[in-house]
Short mmCIF file of C-alpha atoms in Angstrom, two decimals:
data_model
loop_
_atom_site.label_atom_id
_atom_site.label_comp_id
_atom_site.label_asym_id
_atom_site.label_seq_id
_atom_site.Cartn_x
_atom_site.Cartn_y
_atom_site.Cartn_z
CA MET A 1 89.05 80.63 78.60
CA ARG A 2 90.85 83.37 80.61
CA ILE A 3 89.43 86.54 82.12
CA SER A 4 92.05 88.30 83.90
CA LYS A 5 95.06 92.38 86.92
CA LEU A 6 99.45 100.14 92.65
CA LEU A 7 100.36 103.39 94.54
CA LEU A 8 102.45 105.70 95.77
CA GLY A 9 107.08 114.97 95.95
CA LEU A 10 110.39 115.95 96.53
CA PHE A 11 113.75 113.54 95.25
CA SER A 12 115.27 113.85 98.33
CA LEU A 13 113.41 111.04 99.44
CA LEU A 14 115.03 108.61 97.14
CA ALA A 15 118.31 108.62 97.62
CA GLY A 16 118.33 107.20 101.12
CA LEU A 17 116.26 103.80 100.06
CA SER A 18 118.09 101.27 102.40
CA ILE A 19 119.35 99.15 99.78
CA PHE A 20 120.75 102.11 97.56
CA ALA A 21 122.47 104.52 100.05
CA SER A 22 125.22 104.56 102.18
CA ARG A 23 123.06 104.55 105.38
CA ALA A 24 121.54 101.31 105.87
CA HIS A 25 119.39 102.32 108.70
CA ALA A 26 117.55 105.25 107.09
CA GLN A 27 115.03 106.32 104.92
CA TRP A 28 113.90 109.77 103.97
CA PRO A 29 110.80 111.65 104.01
CA TYR A 30 108.68 111.32 100.96
CA VAL A 31 107.82 108.86 98.39
CA PRO A 32 108.06 110.40 94.73
CA VAL A 33 104.53 108.92 93.62
CA ILE A 34 101.45 111.63 92.62
CA GLN A 35 99.17 109.03 91.73
CA SER A 36 98.11 106.28 89.71
CA SER A 37 95.62 104.21 87.34
CA ASN A 38 95.28 101.47 85.88
CA ALA A 39 92.83 98.94 83.93
CA THR A 40 92.47 95.53 81.79
CA THR A 41 90.27 94.55 78.89
CA ASN A 42 89.99 92.16 76.44
CA ALA A 43 90.23 94.36 73.74
CA ALA A 44 92.63 96.38 71.50
CA THR A 45 91.96 99.75 73.22
CA ILE A 46 91.92 100.90 77.01
CA ASN A 47 91.51 103.96 78.96
CA CYS A 48 93.53 104.90 82.34
CA VAL A 49 91.44 107.69 84.15
CA PHE A 50 93.47 109.62 86.79
CA ASN A 51 91.23 110.27 90.00
CA ALA A 52 92.32 113.69 90.57
CA ASN A 53 93.74 116.28 87.98
CA VAL A 54 97.22 116.16 86.98
CA THR A 55 99.83 118.55 87.13
CA SER A 56 101.92 120.45 84.12
CA GLY A 57 105.50 119.55 84.28
CA ASN A 58 105.30 116.36 86.08
CA LEU A 59 105.71 113.00 84.35
CA ILE A 60 103.53 110.26 83.21
CA ILE A 61 104.73 106.29 82.72
CA VAL A 62 102.30 104.23 80.79
CA SER A 63 103.18 100.47 80.86
CA ALA A 64 100.98 97.87 79.39
CA ASN A 65 100.83 94.15 78.17
CA TRP A 66 98.90 92.49 75.93
CA GLU A 67 98.80 89.43 73.45
CA SER A 68 98.25 88.48 70.02
CA ALA A 69 99.65 91.92 68.06
CA THR A 70 103.01 92.97 67.38
CA GLY A 71 103.00 96.23 66.24
CA THR A 72 103.81 99.59 67.34
CA PRO A 73 101.04 100.97 70.29
CA THR A 74 99.90 104.32 70.16
CA VAL A 75 99.74 106.46 73.47
CA THR A 76 97.54 109.67 73.58
CA ASP A 77 95.45 111.78 76.38
CA THR A 78 93.54 114.15 77.18
CA ARG A 79 96.45 116.35 78.38
CA SER A 80 97.89 116.51 74.87
CA THR A 81 101.05 115.09 76.26
CA SER A 82 103.25 113.40 73.37
CA TYR A 83 104.41 109.94 74.84
CA ALA A 84 107.79 108.90 73.74
CA GLN A 85 108.23 104.43 73.53
CA ALA A 86 111.10 103.90 76.37
CA ALA A 87 111.16 99.94 75.79
CA ILE A 88 109.01 97.49 73.92
CA ASP A 89 109.00 93.59 73.72
CA THR A 90 106.71 91.96 71.02
CA SER A 91 109.00 88.80 70.87
CA HIS A 92 106.76 86.75 73.68
CA THR A 93 103.15 85.71 74.09
CA VAL A 94 103.08 88.20 76.82
CA ARG A 95 104.05 91.57 75.00
CA VAL A 96 105.05 94.50 77.33
CA ALA A 97 105.88 98.27 76.54
CA VAL A 98 106.52 101.25 78.75
CA TYR A 99 105.83 104.72 77.57
CA ILE A 100 107.21 108.48 78.87
CA GLY A 101 105.60 111.88 78.52
CA THR A 102 105.94 115.07 80.55
CA LEU A 103 102.97 116.65 80.73
CA SER A 104 101.94 120.14 79.30
CA SER A 105 98.87 121.39 81.08
CA SER A 106 96.93 120.70 84.18
CA GLY A 107 93.41 119.21 84.83
CA ALA A 108 91.81 115.97 84.57
CA ASN A 109 93.21 113.49 82.53
CA THR A 110 92.23 109.81 80.80
CA VAL A 111 95.52 107.89 79.16
CA THR A 112 93.98 105.86 75.69
CA PHE A 113 96.57 102.73 75.08
CA ALA A 114 95.84 101.36 71.76
CA GLU A 115 97.20 98.35 70.07
CA THR A 116 96.02 97.00 66.69
CA SER A 117 94.21 93.71 67.12
CA ALA A 118 95.58 93.04 70.55
CA THR A 119 93.65 90.98 73.29
CA PHE A 120 94.00 90.64 76.76
CA LEU A 121 95.34 94.54 77.71
CA SER A 122 96.69 95.92 80.76
CA VAL A 123 97.61 99.03 81.57
CA THR A 124 98.84 101.16 84.34
CA CYS A 125 99.54 104.87 84.57
CA THR A 126 101.66 106.33 87.14
CA GLU A 127 102.17 110.29 87.87
CA PHE A 128 105.56 111.25 89.35
CA PRO A 129 107.21 114.88 90.32
CA PRO A 130 109.43 115.99 87.72
CA ASN A 131 112.91 114.89 88.95
CA TRP A 132 113.95 112.94 86.05
CA THR A 133 114.66 113.35 82.44
CA THR A 134 112.59 111.17 79.76
CA THR A 135 115.44 109.77 78.70
CA VAL A 136 116.12 105.79 79.19
CA ASP A 137 119.65 104.73 80.56
CA ALA A 138 118.93 101.09 80.10
CA SER A 139 115.94 99.15 80.09
CA GLY A 140 115.43 94.97 79.57
CA SER A 141 112.84 92.55 79.43
CA GLY A 142 112.40 88.35 79.96
CA VAL A 143 110.35 85.63 79.69
CA THR A 144 109.58 83.50 82.41
CA THR A 145 107.39 80.13 82.13
CA GLY A 146 105.94 77.70 84.36
CA THR A 147 104.32 78.54 87.82
CA PRO A 148 107.20 80.52 89.46
CA ALA A 149 106.89 81.66 92.90
CA THR A 150 109.35 84.36 92.04
CA VAL A 151 109.93 86.06 88.73
CA THR A 152 113.40 88.44 88.88
CA SER A 153 113.37 91.10 86.06
CA PRO A 154 116.75 91.02 84.10
CA SER A 155 119.60 92.54 84.89
CA ILE A 156 120.03 96.43 83.84
CA THR A 157 123.20 98.49 84.30
CA THR A 158 122.23 102.06 84.88
CA THR A 159 125.38 104.74 83.41
CA LEU A 160 124.41 107.47 86.26
CA ASN A 161 123.38 107.63 89.94
CA THR A 162 119.70 107.91 91.10
CA ASP A 163 118.26 106.90 88.17
CA LEU A 164 114.35 106.39 88.45
CA LEU A 165 113.76 102.67 87.80
CA TYR A 166 110.36 101.38 86.57
CA SER A 167 109.69 97.40 86.36
CA HIS A 168 106.16 96.22 84.65
CA ILE A 169 105.45 92.74 84.89
CA GLY A 170 102.36 91.09 82.00
CA GLY A 171 100.75 87.45 82.88
CA PHE A 172 99.22 85.33 81.36
CA GLN A 173 96.21 84.40 83.72
CA SER A 174 93.01 85.75 85.16
CA ALA A 175 93.36 86.34 89.52
CA GLY A 176 97.10 85.79 88.65
CA GLN A 177 97.98 88.52 90.71
CA MET A 178 101.53 89.62 91.53
CA ASP A 179 103.40 91.76 94.04
CA VAL A 180 107.14 92.68 95.04
CA ASN A 181 108.96 90.32 96.76
CA SER A 182 110.52 91.06 100.11
CA ALA A 183 113.97 90.57 98.53
CA SER A 184 113.25 93.74 96.70
CA LEU A 185 111.59 95.70 99.69
CA PRO A 186 111.78 98.41 101.34
CA SER A 187 113.32 99.99 97.91
CA TRP A 188 110.69 99.25 95.31
CA THR A 189 107.63 100.63 95.73
CA GLN A 190 104.52 99.11 94.19
CA VAL A 191 102.25 100.83 92.17
CA SER A 192 99.62 98.71 90.61
CA ASN A 193 98.21 95.09 90.84
CA LYS A 194 95.13 94.47 88.40
CA ASP A 195 93.52 91.13 87.34
CA GLY A 196 91.21 91.31 84.33
CA ALA A 197 91.52 90.28 80.42
CA ASP A 198 95.16 89.13 82.18
CA SER A 199 97.42 89.94 85.20
CA GLN A 200 99.34 92.89 85.55
CA ALA A 201 101.91 94.83 87.90
CA ALA A 202 103.98 97.54 88.39
CA ALA A 203 106.58 98.94 90.67
CA PHE A 204 109.46 101.68 90.84
CA ALA A 205 112.44 102.36 93.03
CA VAL A 206 115.23 105.42 92.67
CA ALA A 207 118.90 103.85 91.98
CA GLY A 208 121.87 104.86 93.75
CA THR A 209 125.28 105.14 92.45
CA ASN A 210 125.45 104.05 88.92
CA GLY A 211 125.69 100.05 88.58
CA SER A 212 123.20 96.92 88.09
CA TYR A 213 119.87 96.30 89.28
CA SER A 214 116.66 94.59 89.15
CA MET A 215 113.64 93.18 90.85
CA THR A 216 112.06 89.99 92.12
CA TRP A 217 108.11 89.78 92.12
CA ASN A 218 105.68 86.95 93.82
CA ASN A 219 104.36 85.37 91.14
CA ALA A 220 100.46 83.72 91.82
CA THR A 221 99.37 81.22 88.93
CA ASN A 222 100.84 82.71 86.10
CA THR A 223 102.33 79.70 84.04
CA GLN A 224 104.33 82.56 81.41
CA VAL A 225 105.15 86.37 82.35
CA THR A 226 107.27 88.76 80.45
CA THR A 227 109.05 91.37 82.85
CA MET A 228 110.36 94.42 81.57
CA ILE A 229 112.61 96.91 83.38
CA VAL A 230 113.59 100.34 82.45
CA ALA A 231 116.02 103.13 84.10
CA PHE A 232 115.27 106.91 83.34
CA LYS A 233 118.63 108.97 83.87
CA SER A 234 118.53 111.26 86.42
CA LYS A 235 119.17 114.99 85.75
CA SER A 236 122.41 116.83 86.78
CA LEU A 237 123.93 116.49 89.89
CA ALA A 238 122.60 118.74 92.57
CA ILE A 239 122.29 118.64 96.44
CA THR A 240 118.66 117.60 97.12
CA SER A 241 118.35 118.36 100.80
CA ALA A 242 116.19 120.81 101.79
CA ALA A 243 117.79 124.59 102.65
CA THR A 244 117.33 124.42 106.79
CA ALA A 245 118.59 121.16 108.06
CA PRO A 246 117.01 119.43 111.61
CA ASP A 247 117.51 121.17 114.48
CA GLY A 248 120.01 119.94 116.59
CA GLY A 249 119.82 120.53 120.65
CA GLN A 250 122.62 121.86 122.48
CA SER A 251 125.14 118.62 124.10
CA VAL A 252 121.86 116.48 122.40
CA ALA A 253 123.39 113.63 120.20
CA TYR A 254 122.95 114.86 116.26
CA ASP A 255 123.01 112.89 113.17
CA TYR A 256 121.63 113.79 109.73
CA THR A 257 123.02 113.21 106.34
CA LEU A 258 122.78 115.40 103.25
CA LEU A 259 121.42 114.16 99.97
CA ALA A 260 122.23 114.30 96.22
CA ALA A 261 121.25 113.09 92.83
CA GLY A 262 122.39 112.88 89.41
CA GLY A 263 126.49 112.49 88.46
CA LYS A 264 128.03 109.68 88.29
CA GLY A 265 130.23 107.56 91.20
CA ALA A 266 130.49 107.94 94.71
CA TYR A 267 130.11 111.69 95.97
CA THR A 268 132.78 113.33 97.83
CA TRP A 269 131.26 116.11 100.05
CA SER A 270 132.93 119.31 101.30
CA ILE A 271 132.32 122.73 103.07
CA THR A 272 133.32 125.83 100.90
CA SER A 273 131.34 128.81 103.18
CA GLY A 274 130.61 128.86 106.84
CA ALA A 275 130.97 126.30 109.23
CA LEU A 276 129.42 123.56 111.50
CA GLN A 277 128.99 124.64 115.44
CA PRO A 278 131.38 122.70 117.46
CA GLY A 279 130.98 119.42 118.28
CA LEU A 280 130.00 118.40 114.98
CA SER A 281 131.98 117.34 111.67
CA LEU A 282 130.80 116.41 108.33
CA ASN A 283 131.83 113.18 106.68
CA SER A 284 133.41 114.06 103.37
CA SER A 285 132.67 110.09 102.13
CA THR A 286 128.51 109.66 103.18
CA GLY A 287 127.73 113.78 103.94
CA GLU A 288 126.26 112.39 107.31
CA ILE A 289 126.50 115.25 109.69
CA SER A 290 126.93 113.87 113.15
CA GLY A 291 128.49 114.67 116.77
CA THR A 292 127.01 116.47 119.63
CA PRO A 293 127.06 120.42 119.02
CA SER A 294 128.36 122.29 122.10
CA TYR A 295 126.63 125.65 121.33
CA GLY A 296 124.72 127.60 118.35
CA PRO A 297 123.53 129.74 116.92
CA THR A 298 122.16 129.19 113.31
CA ASN A 299 124.76 128.54 111.12
CA SER A 300 124.45 129.44 107.29
CA ILE A 301 126.61 126.79 105.59
CA THR A 302 127.44 125.82 101.79
CA PHE A 303 128.11 122.97 100.83
CA GLN A 304 129.34 121.08 97.97
CA VAL A 305 129.31 117.62 96.24
CA ALA A 306 131.71 116.14 93.78
CA ASP A 307 131.36 113.06 91.95
CA THR A 308 133.84 110.77 90.14
CA ASN A 309 134.33 112.92 86.77
CA SER A 310 134.55 116.15 88.85
CA ASN A 311 131.21 117.73 88.56
CA THR A 312 130.14 119.57 91.49
CA ALA A 313 126.99 121.23 92.54
CA THR A 314 126.62 123.45 95.98
CA ALA A 315 123.81 124.97 98.02
CA THR A 316 123.37 127.09 101.09
CA ILE A 317 121.71 124.90 104.15
CA SER A 318 121.23 126.73 107.71
CA LEU A 319 121.67 124.79 110.73
CA LYS A 320 120.50 125.91 113.75
CA VAL A 321 121.41 124.39 117.85
CA ALA A 322 118.91 125.07 120.12
CA SER A 323 118.82 125.51 123.82
CA ALA A 324 116.81 122.39 123.95
CA LEU A 325 114.87 120.49 121.82
CA ASN A 326 111.05 120.78 121.98
CA SER A 327 108.43 118.38 123.86
CA VAL A 328 106.45 116.35 121.51
CA SER A 329 102.97 115.88 122.51
CA LEU A 330 99.49 114.62 120.72
CA LEU A 331 97.16 117.94 120.54
CA GLN A 332 94.30 115.99 118.77
CA GLY A 333 93.36 112.71 117.21
CA LYS A 334 90.53 110.60 115.77
CA SER A 335 89.75 107.47 114.29
CA THR A 336 86.50 106.23 112.74
CA ALA A 337 85.25 102.64 111.39
CA VAL A 338 83.35 104.31 108.68
CA THR A 339 84.82 104.00 105.27
CA ALA A 340 84.61 107.53 104.20
CA ASN A 341 87.55 109.71 102.36
CA THR A 342 87.08 112.81 104.57
CA LEU A 343 87.55 113.18 107.86
CA ALA A 344 87.30 116.52 109.74
CA PHE A 345 89.69 117.09 113.40
CA THR A 346 87.35 117.92 116.51
CA SER A 347 88.85 120.98 117.06
CA ASN A 348 90.83 123.65 115.02
CA VAL A 349 94.29 122.61 114.35
CA THR A 350 97.50 124.56 115.36
CA ALA A 351 99.89 126.76 112.79
CA GLY A 352 103.33 125.33 112.75
CA SER A 353 101.86 121.33 113.63
CA LEU A 354 102.19 118.38 112.42
CA LEU A 355 99.72 116.33 110.71
CA ILE A 356 99.19 113.16 110.42
CA ALA A 357 96.63 110.81 108.08
CA ILE A 358 96.63 107.26 107.46
CA THR A 359 94.23 106.06 104.75
CA GLY A 360 94.14 102.62 103.18
CA TRP A 361 91.49 100.68 100.90
CA ASN A 362 90.78 96.86 99.84
CA ASN A 363 89.58 96.45 96.11
CA THR A 364 90.14 94.11 93.24
CA ASP A 365 93.40 96.55 91.77
CA SER A 366 95.60 98.62 93.73
CA LYS A 367 95.61 102.66 92.74
CA PHE A 368 97.52 105.27 94.75
CA THR A 369 95.90 109.07 94.93
CA TYR A 370 97.02 111.70 97.25
CA CYS A 371 95.48 113.54 99.98
CA THR A 372 94.83 117.57 100.40
CA ASP A 373 93.00 119.44 103.08
CA THR A 374 91.35 122.45 103.65
CA ALA A 375 94.49 124.36 105.78
CA GLY A 376 96.63 124.18 102.52
CA THR A 377 98.87 121.36 104.41
CA PRO A 378 101.44 120.35 101.33
CA LEU A 379 100.59 116.67 103.11
CA GLN A 380 103.34 113.97 101.45
CA LEU A 381 103.15 110.39 101.50
CA VAL A 382 105.70 109.17 103.65
CA ALA A 383 105.07 105.45 103.44
CA ALA A 384 103.28 103.21 101.47
CA ARG A 385 102.85 99.72 100.83
CA THR A 386 100.49 97.21 98.63
CA GLN A 387 99.71 94.22 100.76
CA LEU A 388 99.40 90.64 99.71
CA PRO A 389 96.56 89.83 97.56
CA VAL A 390 93.81 87.61 99.53
CA SER A 391 91.10 86.18 97.40
CA GLY A 392 91.39 88.90 94.60
CA GLN A 393 91.34 92.20 97.38
CA VAL A 394 94.54 94.01 96.98
CA SER A 395 95.24 96.45 100.43
CA ILE A 396 97.19 99.34 100.13
CA GLN A 397 98.00 101.21 103.54
CA GLN A 398 99.51 104.98 102.90
CA ILE A 399 100.89 107.45 105.83
CA PHE A 400 100.26 111.39 105.03
CA ALA A 401 102.11 113.67 106.82
CA GLY A 402 102.79 117.58 106.51
CA ILE A 403 103.65 120.76 108.79
CA ALA A 404 99.94 122.86 108.94
CA PRO A 405 100.77 126.29 107.55
CA THR A 406 98.02 128.26 109.41
CA GLY A 407 95.45 127.64 112.24
CA GLY A 408 91.50 126.90 112.27
CA ALA A 409 89.17 124.23 111.40
CA ASP A 410 90.50 121.33 108.97
CA THR A 411 89.27 118.55 107.28
CA ILE A 412 91.36 115.93 105.03
CA SER A 413 90.33 114.51 101.67
CA CYS A 414 92.08 112.08 99.92
CA GLY A 415 89.75 111.46 96.98
CA THR A 416 87.45 109.03 95.88
CA LEU A 417 90.30 105.94 96.28
CA ALA A 418 91.22 105.74 99.87
CA ASP A 419 89.47 105.65 102.75
CA ILE A 420 90.76 107.54 105.88
CA TYR A 421 91.05 105.63 108.95
CA SER A 422 93.05 107.78 111.42
CA ILE A 423 94.08 111.53 111.56
CA ALA A 424 96.31 113.01 114.56
CA GLU A 425 98.29 116.57 115.29
CA PHE A 426 100.94 116.89 117.03
CA SER A 427 103.25 119.60 118.68
CA GLY A 428 107.00 120.15 118.40
CA VAL A 429 107.83 118.10 115.30
CA MET A 430 110.16 119.36 112.67
CA TYR A 431 108.64 117.40 109.69
CA ALA A 432 111.85 118.11 107.43
CA ALA A 433 113.98 115.51 109.40
CA ASN A 434 111.50 112.67 108.78
CA ASP A 435 114.26 110.27 108.04
CA ASP A 436 112.91 107.14 109.15
CA THR A 437 110.77 104.70 107.84
CA LEU A 438 109.84 100.63 108.00
CA VAL A 439 107.67 98.48 106.56
CA THR A 440 106.74 94.95 108.13
CA ARG A 441 104.18 92.47 106.27
CA GLY A 442 103.43 89.16 107.49
CA THR A 443 100.53 86.20 107.78
CA THR A 444 99.90 84.92 111.42
CA THR A 445 96.65 83.27 112.45
CA SER A 446 94.15 85.17 114.43
CA PRO A 447 93.85 86.11 117.46
CA ALA A 448 97.45 86.50 117.83
CA THR A 449 99.93 89.60 119.03
CA VAL A 450 101.64 90.38 116.08
CA THR A 451 104.99 93.30 116.41
CA SER A 452 107.24 95.12 113.53
CA GLY A 453 110.15 94.99 112.24
CA SER A 454 112.98 97.20 114.69
CA LEU A 455 113.20 100.87 113.63
CA THR A 456 115.87 102.96 114.99
CA THR A 457 115.69 106.50 115.34
CA LEU A 458 118.48 108.68 114.54
CA ILE A 459 118.02 111.27 117.78
CA PRO A 460 116.91 110.83 120.92
CA ASN A 461 113.57 112.77 122.17
CA ALA A 462 111.52 111.30 118.34
CA LEU A 463 108.28 111.02 117.60
CA ILE A 464 106.89 107.16 116.31
CA THR A 465 104.02 106.89 114.70
CA GLY A 466 103.11 103.50 113.51
CA LEU A 467 100.12 101.69 111.76
CA CYS A 468 99.01 98.14 111.74
CA TYR A 469 96.60 96.33 109.89
CA ALA A 470 95.18 93.50 109.49
CA ASN A 471 93.82 92.42 105.54
CA SER A 472 90.23 90.71 106.70
CA GLY A 473 86.81 93.39 106.50
CA SER A 474 85.55 91.89 109.88
CA SER A 475 89.21 92.03 111.26
CA THR A 476 90.39 94.44 114.57
CA MET A 477 93.71 95.59 115.25
CA THR A 478 94.19 96.73 118.98
CA VAL A 479 97.32 98.94 119.71
CA ASP A 480 99.49 97.43 122.58
CA SER A 481 102.02 99.38 124.90
CA PRO A 482 103.61 101.20 125.16
CA PHE A 483 102.28 102.72 121.71
CA THR A 484 99.25 104.91 122.46
CA ALA A 485 96.57 104.46 120.07
CA VAL A 486 95.15 107.52 118.15
CA GLY A 487 91.18 107.83 119.18
CA SER A 488 88.96 104.85 120.61
CA THR A 489 87.30 103.26 117.21
CA ALA A 490 89.19 99.75 116.61
CA PHE A 491 89.13 98.39 113.28
CA SER A 492 91.44 96.79 110.83
CA MET A 493 93.78 99.63 110.35
CA ARG A 494 95.18 101.24 113.70
CA LEU A 495 97.11 104.52 114.02
CA GLY A 496 99.41 104.89 117.27
CA TYR A 497 102.39 106.48 118.44
CA ARG A 498 105.04 106.91 120.87
CA VAL A 499 107.99 109.51 121.70
CA VAL A 500 110.95 107.97 122.86
CA THR A 501 114.22 109.10 124.69
CA THR A 502 117.05 107.18 123.26
CA VAL A 503 118.57 106.25 120.23
CA THR A 504 117.67 102.62 119.69
CA GLY A 505 115.60 99.97 118.01
CA TYR A 506 111.85 100.14 118.78
CA THR A 507 108.76 97.65 117.55
CA MET A 508 105.53 98.32 117.57
CA SER A 509 102.78 95.44 118.28
CA CYS A 510 99.19 94.93 117.98
CA ASP A 511 96.40 92.40 118.79
CA GLU A 512 94.97 90.69 115.84
CA ALA A 513 91.38 89.65 116.01
CA SER A 514 89.31 88.10 113.48
CA ASN A 515 91.51 88.44 110.66
CA THR A 516 90.46 85.64 108.57
CA SER A 517 93.37 85.74 105.84
CA GLY A 518 96.00 86.05 108.61
CA ASN A 519 97.89 88.69 107.11
CA TRP A 520 99.06 91.60 108.62
CA MET A 521 101.16 95.05 108.24
CA PHE A 522 102.92 97.49 109.91
CA LEU A 523 103.91 101.03 108.30
CA LEU A 524 106.37 102.88 110.67
CA ALA A 525 107.75 106.89 110.29
CA GLY A 526 109.68 108.57 112.63
CA PHE A 527 109.99 112.40 113.42
CA ARG A 528 112.41 114.53 114.90
CA PRO A 529 111.73 117.38 117.44
CA GLY A 530 112.37 120.57 116.16
CA GLY A 531 114.12 123.00 118.51
CA GLY A 532 113.56 126.49 120.46
CA ALA A 533 115.91 129.52 120.20
CA ALA A 534 119.06 129.03 119.29
CA ALA A 535 122.01 128.05 122.07
CA PRO A 536 124.41 131.23 122.34
CA GLY A 537 128.08 130.67 122.38
CA PRO A 538 130.11 131.43 125.56
CA SER A 539 131.01 134.88 126.12
CA GLY A 540 133.71 136.07 123.98
CA VAL A 541 134.03 132.60 121.36
CA ARG A 542 134.66 133.67 117.89
CA HIS A 543 132.76 131.81 115.62
CA ARG A 544 134.84 129.99 112.64
CA VAL A 545 133.92 131.69 108.87
CA VAL A 546 135.33 128.88 106.87
CA GLU A 547 135.65 124.94 107.91
#
């Protein structure tokens, strides 16, 4: 008898995911998932309840696996969303289906998935920002038998750039948890993992140029699994970079890559109006702006991107070269060993400062939620990863960041699903330029010193924040120099930071103790300094209008 089993808004992040991007060393600021939920039951109907209110216009993807029944499922929710079937496989023992809909209203939401006579039913529901269409570009499903350590989905071929890729895997055993294999990291983000009636998991990625894609899962005890992968079409070609580029510094090396989404094939970049500051140049193939600017001031530049079908899109972006970049410093920070989903800053926060929060939790399943604060900061999910399951416990770690719009007392809240372990406030940071992130996972017998992979900053004088985590309830992590711990409470999850001066690779180390599972993880995120006043040009020098 079997009794059986994720989560990570802005589209600009994903065009830079490492295996899909032209620049292998850079990722981008946001993980474009709002929230998710999951459930399992040995029944024909199941509910998937979102932890926080959903937002009108966002996308909901619902995926499920079950046994026995071979009919057409129905999907409804309390927001009266109309769901379309994206793909279904009823030809194998474990059946799988994926549905998608656009929310017509905001508020609390419960999704109901029903399949007459179904048994061992598992479901995942995920809310995404409205950056893609609901039209399927390509899909595929396949079955794997035996107990392989890894399972790879079928390969699909997309026709457009930056499609939303979504994969669901359904298993045949209880306690057969599955997670994204390292071969698919960091491009794929897992949004569900659950045991119950049967096992299930789900994950997403954003494709680069149109082409062939698949993903690989780690498999536990499942003797039969069905995997499904679906690509949802991107919207029309568009430049997705922010309206303000990261600040540059006079006589300081600069590196920033423009982002685009949609269209087909390789992009070609150009400037149609305005000009880059002297010392900077645009790579027409990659959209990378690099060089060492000699002077300012702030330029308004219209960039154009074209695809292989001669579709074009433009955007006007301002770029400032400052006389000097700001010094980055920690204003305040706090850590706690109390499991709570709110944490207040000790002193008032300052408008314009960078706020960081790290969250995580262990559970028998995995669900992602988002954070808010009383200052109205637009907190975004910068980095997230699901840790390897240990004795039915799935751990999730997340880094949230945002620029405080106002000053005053501030409390960060992350819903009932997440525990907040550390918060921090930094001055001198330009958050729009968070374009370095890194995830490292491993297993080392405790006690030991464990070390992250190497994160390379794109410009000098950057801030690196790092989260180290040990996947046992009684474990502790101690941040090692040259990183500095935020707060004084030693716990299984710690936040550290370092302000670096040169462009090179940096690692973070932590001392692991009492970690009975041995599993550990690092999440690192880099942030650029902002600039002060624009650097004036030499007397008598006229700036070019068109380049």
